[in-house]
PDB file of C-alpha atoms in Angstrom:
ATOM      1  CA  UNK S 254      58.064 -64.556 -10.551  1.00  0.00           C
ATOM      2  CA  UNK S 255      61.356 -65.151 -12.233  1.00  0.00           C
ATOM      3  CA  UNK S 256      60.598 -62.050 -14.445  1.00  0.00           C
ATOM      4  CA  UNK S 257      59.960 -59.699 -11.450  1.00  0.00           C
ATOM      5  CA  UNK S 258      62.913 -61.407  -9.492  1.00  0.00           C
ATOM      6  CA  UNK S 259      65.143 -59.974 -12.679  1.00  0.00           C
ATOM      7  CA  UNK S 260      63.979 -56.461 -12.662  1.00  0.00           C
ATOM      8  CA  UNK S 261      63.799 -56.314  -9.095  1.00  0.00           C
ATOM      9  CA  UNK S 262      67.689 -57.227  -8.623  1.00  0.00           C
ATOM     10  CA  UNK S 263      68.827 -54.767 -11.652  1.00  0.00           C
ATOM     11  CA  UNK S 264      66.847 -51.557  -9.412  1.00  0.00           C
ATOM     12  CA  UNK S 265      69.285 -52.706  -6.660  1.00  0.00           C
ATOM     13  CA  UNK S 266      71.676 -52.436  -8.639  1.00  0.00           C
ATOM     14  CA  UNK S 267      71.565 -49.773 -10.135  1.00  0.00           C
ATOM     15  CA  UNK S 268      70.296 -47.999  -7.050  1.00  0.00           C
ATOM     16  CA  UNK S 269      73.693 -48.955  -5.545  1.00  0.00           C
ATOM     17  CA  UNK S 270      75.717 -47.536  -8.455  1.00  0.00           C
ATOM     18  CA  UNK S 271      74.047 -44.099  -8.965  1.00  0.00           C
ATOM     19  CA  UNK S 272      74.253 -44.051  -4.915  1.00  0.00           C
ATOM     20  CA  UNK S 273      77.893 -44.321  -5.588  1.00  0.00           C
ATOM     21  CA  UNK S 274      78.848 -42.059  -8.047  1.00  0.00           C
ATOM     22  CA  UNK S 275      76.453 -39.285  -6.419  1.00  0.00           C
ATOM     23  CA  UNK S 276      77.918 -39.834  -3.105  1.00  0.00           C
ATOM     24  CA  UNK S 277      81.477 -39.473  -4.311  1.00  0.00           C
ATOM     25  CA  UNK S 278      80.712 -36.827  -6.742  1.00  0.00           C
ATOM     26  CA  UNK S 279      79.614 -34.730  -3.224  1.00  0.00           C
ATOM     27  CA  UNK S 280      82.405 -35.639  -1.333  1.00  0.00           C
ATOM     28  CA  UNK S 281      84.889 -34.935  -4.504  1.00  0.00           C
ATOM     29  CA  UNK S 282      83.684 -31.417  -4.949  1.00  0.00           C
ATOM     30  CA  UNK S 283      84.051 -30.495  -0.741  1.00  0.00           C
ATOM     31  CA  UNK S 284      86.211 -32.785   0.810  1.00  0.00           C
ATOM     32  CA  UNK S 285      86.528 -30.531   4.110  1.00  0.00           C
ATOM     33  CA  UNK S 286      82.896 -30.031   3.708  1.00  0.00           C
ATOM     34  CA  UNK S 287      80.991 -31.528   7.019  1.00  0.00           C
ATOM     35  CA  UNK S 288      77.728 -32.075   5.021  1.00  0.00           C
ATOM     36  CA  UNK S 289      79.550 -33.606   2.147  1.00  0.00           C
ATOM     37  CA  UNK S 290      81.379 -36.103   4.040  1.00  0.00           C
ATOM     38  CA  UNK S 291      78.413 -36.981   5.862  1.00  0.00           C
ATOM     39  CA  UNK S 292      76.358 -37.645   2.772  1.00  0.00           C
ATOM     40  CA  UNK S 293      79.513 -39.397   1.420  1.00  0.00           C
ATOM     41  CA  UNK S 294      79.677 -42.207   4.194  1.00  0.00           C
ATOM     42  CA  UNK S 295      75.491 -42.311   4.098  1.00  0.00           C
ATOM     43  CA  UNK S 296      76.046 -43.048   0.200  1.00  0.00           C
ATOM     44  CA  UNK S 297      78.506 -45.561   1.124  1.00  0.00           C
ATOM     45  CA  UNK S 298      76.343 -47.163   3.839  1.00  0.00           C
ATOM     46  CA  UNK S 299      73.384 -47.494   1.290  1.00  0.00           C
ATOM     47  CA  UNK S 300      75.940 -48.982  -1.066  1.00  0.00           C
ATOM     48  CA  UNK S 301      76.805 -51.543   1.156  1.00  0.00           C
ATOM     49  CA  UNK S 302      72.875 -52.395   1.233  1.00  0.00           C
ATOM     50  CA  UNK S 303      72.130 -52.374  -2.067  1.00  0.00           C
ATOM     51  CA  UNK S 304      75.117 -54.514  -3.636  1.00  0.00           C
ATOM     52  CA  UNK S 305      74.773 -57.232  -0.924  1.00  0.00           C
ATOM     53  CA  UNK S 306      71.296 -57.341  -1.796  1.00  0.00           C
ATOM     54  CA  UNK S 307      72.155 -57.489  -5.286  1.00  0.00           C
ATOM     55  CA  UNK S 308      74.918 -60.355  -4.374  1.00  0.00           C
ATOM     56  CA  UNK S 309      72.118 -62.329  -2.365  1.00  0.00           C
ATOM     57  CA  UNK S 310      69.690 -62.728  -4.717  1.00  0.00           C
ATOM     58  CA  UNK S 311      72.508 -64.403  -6.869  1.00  0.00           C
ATOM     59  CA  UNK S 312      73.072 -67.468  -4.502  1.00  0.00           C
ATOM     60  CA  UNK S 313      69.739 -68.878  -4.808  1.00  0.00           C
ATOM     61  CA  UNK S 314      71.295 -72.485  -4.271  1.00  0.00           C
ATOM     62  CA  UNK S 315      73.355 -71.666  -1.642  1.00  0.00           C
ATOM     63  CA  UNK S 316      71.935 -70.374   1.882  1.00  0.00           C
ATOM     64  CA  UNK S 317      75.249 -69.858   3.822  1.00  0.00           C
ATOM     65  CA  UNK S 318      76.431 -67.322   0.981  1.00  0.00           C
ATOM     66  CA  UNK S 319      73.196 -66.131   1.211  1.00  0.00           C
ATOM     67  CA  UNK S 320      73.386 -65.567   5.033  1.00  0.00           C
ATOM     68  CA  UNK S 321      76.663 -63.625   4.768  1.00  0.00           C
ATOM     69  CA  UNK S 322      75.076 -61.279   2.362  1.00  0.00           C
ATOM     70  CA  UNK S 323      71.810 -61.161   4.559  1.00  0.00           C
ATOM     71  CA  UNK S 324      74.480 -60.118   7.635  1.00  0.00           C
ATOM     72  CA  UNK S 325      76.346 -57.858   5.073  1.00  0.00           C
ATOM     73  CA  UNK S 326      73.057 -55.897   3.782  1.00  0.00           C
ATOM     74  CA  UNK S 327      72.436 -55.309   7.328  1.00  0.00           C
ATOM     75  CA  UNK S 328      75.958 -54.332   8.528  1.00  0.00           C
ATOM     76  CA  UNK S 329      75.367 -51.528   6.025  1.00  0.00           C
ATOM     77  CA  UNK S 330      72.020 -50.747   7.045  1.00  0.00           C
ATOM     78  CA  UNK S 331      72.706 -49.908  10.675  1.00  0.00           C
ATOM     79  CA  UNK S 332      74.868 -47.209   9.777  1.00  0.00           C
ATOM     80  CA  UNK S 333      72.121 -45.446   7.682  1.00  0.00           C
ATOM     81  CA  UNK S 334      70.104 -43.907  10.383  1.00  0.00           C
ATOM     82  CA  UNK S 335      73.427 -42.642  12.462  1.00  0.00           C
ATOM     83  CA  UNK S 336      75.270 -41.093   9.157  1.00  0.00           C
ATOM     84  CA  UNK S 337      71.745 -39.770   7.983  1.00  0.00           C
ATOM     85  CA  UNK S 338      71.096 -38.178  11.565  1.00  0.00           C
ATOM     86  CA  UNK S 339      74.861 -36.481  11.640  1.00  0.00           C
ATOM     87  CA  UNK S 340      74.408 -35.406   7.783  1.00  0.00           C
ATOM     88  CA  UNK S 341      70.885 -33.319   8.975  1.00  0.00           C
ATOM     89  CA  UNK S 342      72.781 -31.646  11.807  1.00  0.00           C
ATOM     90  CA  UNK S 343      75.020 -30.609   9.782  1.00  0.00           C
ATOM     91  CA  UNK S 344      73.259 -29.235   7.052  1.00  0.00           C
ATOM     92  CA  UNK S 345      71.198 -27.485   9.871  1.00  0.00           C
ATOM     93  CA  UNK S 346      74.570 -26.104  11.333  1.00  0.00           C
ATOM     94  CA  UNK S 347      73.382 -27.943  14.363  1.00  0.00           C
ATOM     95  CA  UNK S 348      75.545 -30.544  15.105  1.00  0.00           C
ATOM     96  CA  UNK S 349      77.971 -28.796  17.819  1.00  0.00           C
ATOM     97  CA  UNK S 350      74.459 -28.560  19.949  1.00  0.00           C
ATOM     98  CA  UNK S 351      73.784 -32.497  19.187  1.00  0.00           C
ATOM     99  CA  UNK S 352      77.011 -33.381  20.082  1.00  0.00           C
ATOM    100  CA  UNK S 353      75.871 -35.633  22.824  1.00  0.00           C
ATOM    101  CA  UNK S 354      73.209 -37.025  20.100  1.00  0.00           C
ATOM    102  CA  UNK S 355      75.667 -37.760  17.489  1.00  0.00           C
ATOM    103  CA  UNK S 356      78.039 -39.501  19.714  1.00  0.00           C
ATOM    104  CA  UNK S 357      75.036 -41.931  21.286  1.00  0.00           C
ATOM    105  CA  UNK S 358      73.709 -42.100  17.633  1.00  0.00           C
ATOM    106  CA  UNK S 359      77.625 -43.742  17.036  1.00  0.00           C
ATOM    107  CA  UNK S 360      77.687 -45.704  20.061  1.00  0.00           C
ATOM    108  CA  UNK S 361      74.216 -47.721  19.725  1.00  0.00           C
ATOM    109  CA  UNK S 362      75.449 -47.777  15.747  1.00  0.00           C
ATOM    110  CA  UNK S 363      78.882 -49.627  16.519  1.00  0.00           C
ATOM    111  CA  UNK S 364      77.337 -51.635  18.877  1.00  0.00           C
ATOM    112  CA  UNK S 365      74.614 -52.910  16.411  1.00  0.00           C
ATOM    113  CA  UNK S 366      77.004 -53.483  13.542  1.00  0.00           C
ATOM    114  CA  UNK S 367      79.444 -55.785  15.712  1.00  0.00           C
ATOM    115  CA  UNK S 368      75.718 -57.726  16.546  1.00  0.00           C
ATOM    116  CA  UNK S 369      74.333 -57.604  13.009  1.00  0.00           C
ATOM    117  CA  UNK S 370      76.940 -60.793  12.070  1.00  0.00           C
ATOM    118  CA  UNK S 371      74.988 -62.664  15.651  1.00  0.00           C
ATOM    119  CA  UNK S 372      72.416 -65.193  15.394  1.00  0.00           C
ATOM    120  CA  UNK S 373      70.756 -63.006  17.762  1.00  0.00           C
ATOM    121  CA  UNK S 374      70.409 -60.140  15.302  1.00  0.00           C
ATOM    122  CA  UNK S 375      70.027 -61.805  12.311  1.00  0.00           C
ATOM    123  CA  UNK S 376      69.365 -65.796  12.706  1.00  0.00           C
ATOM    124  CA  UNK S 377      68.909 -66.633   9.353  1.00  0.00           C
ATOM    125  CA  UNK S 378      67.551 -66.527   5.698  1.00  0.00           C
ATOM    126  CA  UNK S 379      63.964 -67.524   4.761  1.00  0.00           C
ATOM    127  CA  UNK S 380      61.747 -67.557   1.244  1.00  0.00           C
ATOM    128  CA  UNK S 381      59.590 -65.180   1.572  1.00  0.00           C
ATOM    129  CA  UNK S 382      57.566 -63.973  -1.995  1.00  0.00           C
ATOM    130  CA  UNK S 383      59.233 -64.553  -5.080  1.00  0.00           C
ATOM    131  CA  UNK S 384      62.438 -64.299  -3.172  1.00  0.00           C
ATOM    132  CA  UNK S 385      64.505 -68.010  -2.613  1.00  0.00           C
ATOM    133  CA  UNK S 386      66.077 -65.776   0.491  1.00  0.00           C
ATOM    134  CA  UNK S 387      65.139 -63.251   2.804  1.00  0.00           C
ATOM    135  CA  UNK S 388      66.694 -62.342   6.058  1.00  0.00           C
ATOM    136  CA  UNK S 389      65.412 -63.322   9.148  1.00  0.00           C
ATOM    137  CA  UNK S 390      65.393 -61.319  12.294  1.00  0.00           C
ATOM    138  CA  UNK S 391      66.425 -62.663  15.624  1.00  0.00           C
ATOM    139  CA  UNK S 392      65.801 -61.599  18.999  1.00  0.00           C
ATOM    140  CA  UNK S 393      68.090 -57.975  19.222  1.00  0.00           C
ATOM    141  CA  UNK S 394      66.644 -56.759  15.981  1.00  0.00           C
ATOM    142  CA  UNK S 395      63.796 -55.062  17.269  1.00  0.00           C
ATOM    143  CA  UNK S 396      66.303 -53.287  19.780  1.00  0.00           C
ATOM    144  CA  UNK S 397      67.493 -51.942  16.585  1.00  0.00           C
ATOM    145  CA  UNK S 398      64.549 -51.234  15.146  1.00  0.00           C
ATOM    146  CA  UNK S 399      63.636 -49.144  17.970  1.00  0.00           C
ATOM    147  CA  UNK S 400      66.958 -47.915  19.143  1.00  0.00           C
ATOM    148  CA  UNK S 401      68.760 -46.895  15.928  1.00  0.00           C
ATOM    149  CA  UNK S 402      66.391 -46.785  12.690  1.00  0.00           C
ATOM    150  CA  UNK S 403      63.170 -45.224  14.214  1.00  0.00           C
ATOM    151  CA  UNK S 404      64.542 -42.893  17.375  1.00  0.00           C
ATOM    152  CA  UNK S 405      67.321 -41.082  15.163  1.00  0.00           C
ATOM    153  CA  UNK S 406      65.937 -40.266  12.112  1.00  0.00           C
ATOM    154  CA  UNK S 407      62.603 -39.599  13.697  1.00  0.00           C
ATOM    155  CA  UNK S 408      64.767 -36.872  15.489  1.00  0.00           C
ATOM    156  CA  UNK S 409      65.957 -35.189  12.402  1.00  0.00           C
ATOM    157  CA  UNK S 410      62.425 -35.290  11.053  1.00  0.00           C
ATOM    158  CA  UNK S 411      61.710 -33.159  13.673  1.00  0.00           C
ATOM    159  CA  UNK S 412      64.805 -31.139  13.415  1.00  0.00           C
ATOM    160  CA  UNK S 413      63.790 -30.392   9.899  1.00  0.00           C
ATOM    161  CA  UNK S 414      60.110 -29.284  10.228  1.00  0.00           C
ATOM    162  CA  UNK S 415      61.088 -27.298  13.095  1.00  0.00           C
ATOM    163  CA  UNK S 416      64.160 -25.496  11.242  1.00  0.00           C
ATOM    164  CA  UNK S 417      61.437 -25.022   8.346  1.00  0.00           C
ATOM    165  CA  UNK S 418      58.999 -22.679  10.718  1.00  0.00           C
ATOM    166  CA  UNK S 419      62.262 -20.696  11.473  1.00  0.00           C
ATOM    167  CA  UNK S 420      63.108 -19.824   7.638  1.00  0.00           C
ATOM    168  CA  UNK S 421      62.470 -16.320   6.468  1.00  0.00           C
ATOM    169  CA  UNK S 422      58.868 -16.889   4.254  1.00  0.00           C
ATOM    170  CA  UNK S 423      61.186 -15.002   1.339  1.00  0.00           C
ATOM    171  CA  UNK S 424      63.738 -17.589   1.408  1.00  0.00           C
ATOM    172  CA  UNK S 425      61.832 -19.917  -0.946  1.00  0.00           C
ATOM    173  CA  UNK S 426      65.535 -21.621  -1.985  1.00  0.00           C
ATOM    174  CA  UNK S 427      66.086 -23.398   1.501  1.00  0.00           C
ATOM    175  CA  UNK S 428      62.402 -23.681   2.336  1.00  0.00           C
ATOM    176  CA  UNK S 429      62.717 -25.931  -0.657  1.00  0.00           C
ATOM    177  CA  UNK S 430      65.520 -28.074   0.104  1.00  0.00           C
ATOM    178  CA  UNK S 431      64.739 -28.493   3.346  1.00  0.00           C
ATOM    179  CA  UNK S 432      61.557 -30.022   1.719  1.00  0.00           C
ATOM    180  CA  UNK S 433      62.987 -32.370  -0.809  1.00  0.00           C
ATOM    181  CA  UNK S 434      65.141 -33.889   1.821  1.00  0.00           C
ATOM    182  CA  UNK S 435      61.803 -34.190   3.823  1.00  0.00           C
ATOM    183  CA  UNK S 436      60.302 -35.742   0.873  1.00  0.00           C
ATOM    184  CA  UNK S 437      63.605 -38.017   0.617  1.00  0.00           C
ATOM    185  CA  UNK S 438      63.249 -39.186   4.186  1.00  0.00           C
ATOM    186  CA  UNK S 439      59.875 -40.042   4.426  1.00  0.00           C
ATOM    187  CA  UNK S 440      59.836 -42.309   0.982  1.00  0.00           C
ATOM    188  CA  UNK S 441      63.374 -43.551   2.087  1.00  0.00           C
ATOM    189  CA  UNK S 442      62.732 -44.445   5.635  1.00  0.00           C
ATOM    190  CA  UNK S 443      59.296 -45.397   5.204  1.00  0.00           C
ATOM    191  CA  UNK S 444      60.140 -47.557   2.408  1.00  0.00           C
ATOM    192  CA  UNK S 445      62.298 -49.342   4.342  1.00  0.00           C
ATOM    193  CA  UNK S 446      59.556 -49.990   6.872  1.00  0.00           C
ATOM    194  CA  UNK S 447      57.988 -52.871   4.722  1.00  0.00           C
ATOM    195  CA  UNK S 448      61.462 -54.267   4.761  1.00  0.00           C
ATOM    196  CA  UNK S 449      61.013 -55.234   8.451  1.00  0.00           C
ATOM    197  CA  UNK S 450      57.843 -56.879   7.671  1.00  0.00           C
ATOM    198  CA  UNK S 451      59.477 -59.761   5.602  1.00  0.00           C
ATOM    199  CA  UNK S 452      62.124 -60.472   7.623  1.00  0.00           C
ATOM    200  CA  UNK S 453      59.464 -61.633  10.657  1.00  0.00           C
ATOM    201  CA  UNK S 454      57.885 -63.735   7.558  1.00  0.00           C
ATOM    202  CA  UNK S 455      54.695 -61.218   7.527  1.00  0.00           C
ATOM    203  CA  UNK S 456      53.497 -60.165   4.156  1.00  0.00           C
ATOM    204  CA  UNK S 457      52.158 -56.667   4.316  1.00  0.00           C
ATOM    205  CA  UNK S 458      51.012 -56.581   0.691  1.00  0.00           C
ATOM    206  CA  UNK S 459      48.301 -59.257   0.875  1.00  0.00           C
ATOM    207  CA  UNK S 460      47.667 -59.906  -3.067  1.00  0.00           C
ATOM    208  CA  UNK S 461      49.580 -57.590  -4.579  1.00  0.00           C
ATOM    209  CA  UNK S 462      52.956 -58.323  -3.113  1.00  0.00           C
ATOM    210  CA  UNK S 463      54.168 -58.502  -6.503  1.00  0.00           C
ATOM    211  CA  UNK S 464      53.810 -54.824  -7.031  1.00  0.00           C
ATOM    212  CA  UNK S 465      54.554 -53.740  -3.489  1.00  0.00           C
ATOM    213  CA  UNK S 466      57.870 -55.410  -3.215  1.00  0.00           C
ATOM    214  CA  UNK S 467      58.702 -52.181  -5.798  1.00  0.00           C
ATOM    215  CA  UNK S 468      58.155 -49.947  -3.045  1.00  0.00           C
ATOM    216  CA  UNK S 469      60.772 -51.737  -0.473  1.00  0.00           C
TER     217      UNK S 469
END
C-alpha cells in the first residue's frame, strides 16, 4: 500500500511539472496567440490539480490541511472543462460563433470555484483505498458534475468530430491533430471520471483497485 501510495504521489508530481513547463513553453513561443494562451491557463488549471494532490497526500496526520488541499485540487479542477472548451474553439477558429458558450462556460466556472471552498461542494475528506484522504463530495457537486465537467467538454467533443468530417481527405496533417487531441480528451476526461467515484466512497475497481487507481 505504502509502496503504491509512493509511486502514485511522484506521477502527480511529475504530471504537474511537465504540465508546467509544456504549458509555458506554448504560451512563451505565442504570447498573442488565442490557442496558446488558452492551453497556457488549461496547463495552469491542471497544475493547480496535480500539486495540491501531491501536497494532500503529504498530510496524512492532519485532515484540516488535508481539506484545504482537497478544496484547492478542486478549485483547479473546475476551471479545466471551461479553459479546455475555449482552447477547442479556438483552435477550430470557432470561438467568435461560441461566444455566448464561452461566456456561460465562464459564468457556471466562477460560480463553481467561489462554491468549491463550501461544505456544500466539497464537505470533507475520507480514506478511501490506500489513500489516508480523499475528498468528499457534498450536495452541489453533482451540479458540477453535470453543469461544467460533462456539458462543456462533451460540446467540444462534438465540435471536434464534426470539424473532422469537414477536413479536406488530403489534409492528413490536421486530420491528425484533430485526432490526438481527441485521443487526449477522451483518456483525460474519462480518466477523470473514476475520480468522481471515490469521492461518493464507491470503489469502481472492485479487486484490482490497486492497479486502477493508475488510470485516475
Amino acid at each position: 500500500m505504502v509502496v503504491a501510495l509512493y509511486f502514485y504521489a511522484i506521477g502527480i508530481l511529475l504530471a504537474g511539472v511537465l504540465n508546467t513547463l509544456f504549458g509555458f513553453s506554448v504560451y512563451i513561443k505565442n504570447k498573442k496567440n488565442l490557442p496558446s494562451i488558452t492551453y497556457a491557463l488549461l496547463s495552469v488549471a491542471f497544475a493547480i490539480w496535480c500539486y495540491s494532490w501531491f501536497a494532500m497526500l503529504l498530510v496524512s496526520d492532519k485532515e484540516q490541511l488535508a481539506l484545504f488541499f482537497a478544496r484547492l485540487l478542486n478549485f483547479g479542477a473546475v476551471f479545466i472543462p471551461a479553459f479546455y472548451f475555449h482552447w477547442i474553439t479556438s483552435i477550430l477558429g470557432i470561438e467568435k460563433e461560441n461566444k455566448k458558450n464561452i461566456w456561460a462556460c465562464y459564468i457556471l466556472t466562477i460560480f463553481f470555484g467561489i462554491l468549491s471552498w463550501n461544505s456544500l461542494y466539497i464537505s470533507g475528506v475520507h480514506p478511501m483505498l490506500f489513500f489516508p484522504y480523499w475528498p468528499t463530495a457534498g450536495f452541489f457537486y453533482a451540479f458540477y458534475l453535470i453543469f461544467g465537467y460533462f456539458t462543456f467538454p462533451a460540446y467540444g467533443v462534438y465540435l471536434l468530430f464534426k470539424n473532422l468530417r469537414t477536413i479536406d481527405k488530403n489534409d492528413k496533417v490536421r486530420k491528425n491533430q484533430i485526432k490526438y487531441v481527441l485521443l487526449g480528451t477522451l483518456m483525460g476526461f474519462g480518466g477523470g471520471v473514476l475520480n468522481f467515484f471515490l469521492m461518493y466512497n464507491i470503489n469502481p475497481f472492485g479487486p484490482f483497485f490497486e492497479a486502477g487507481i493508475f488510470i485516475v
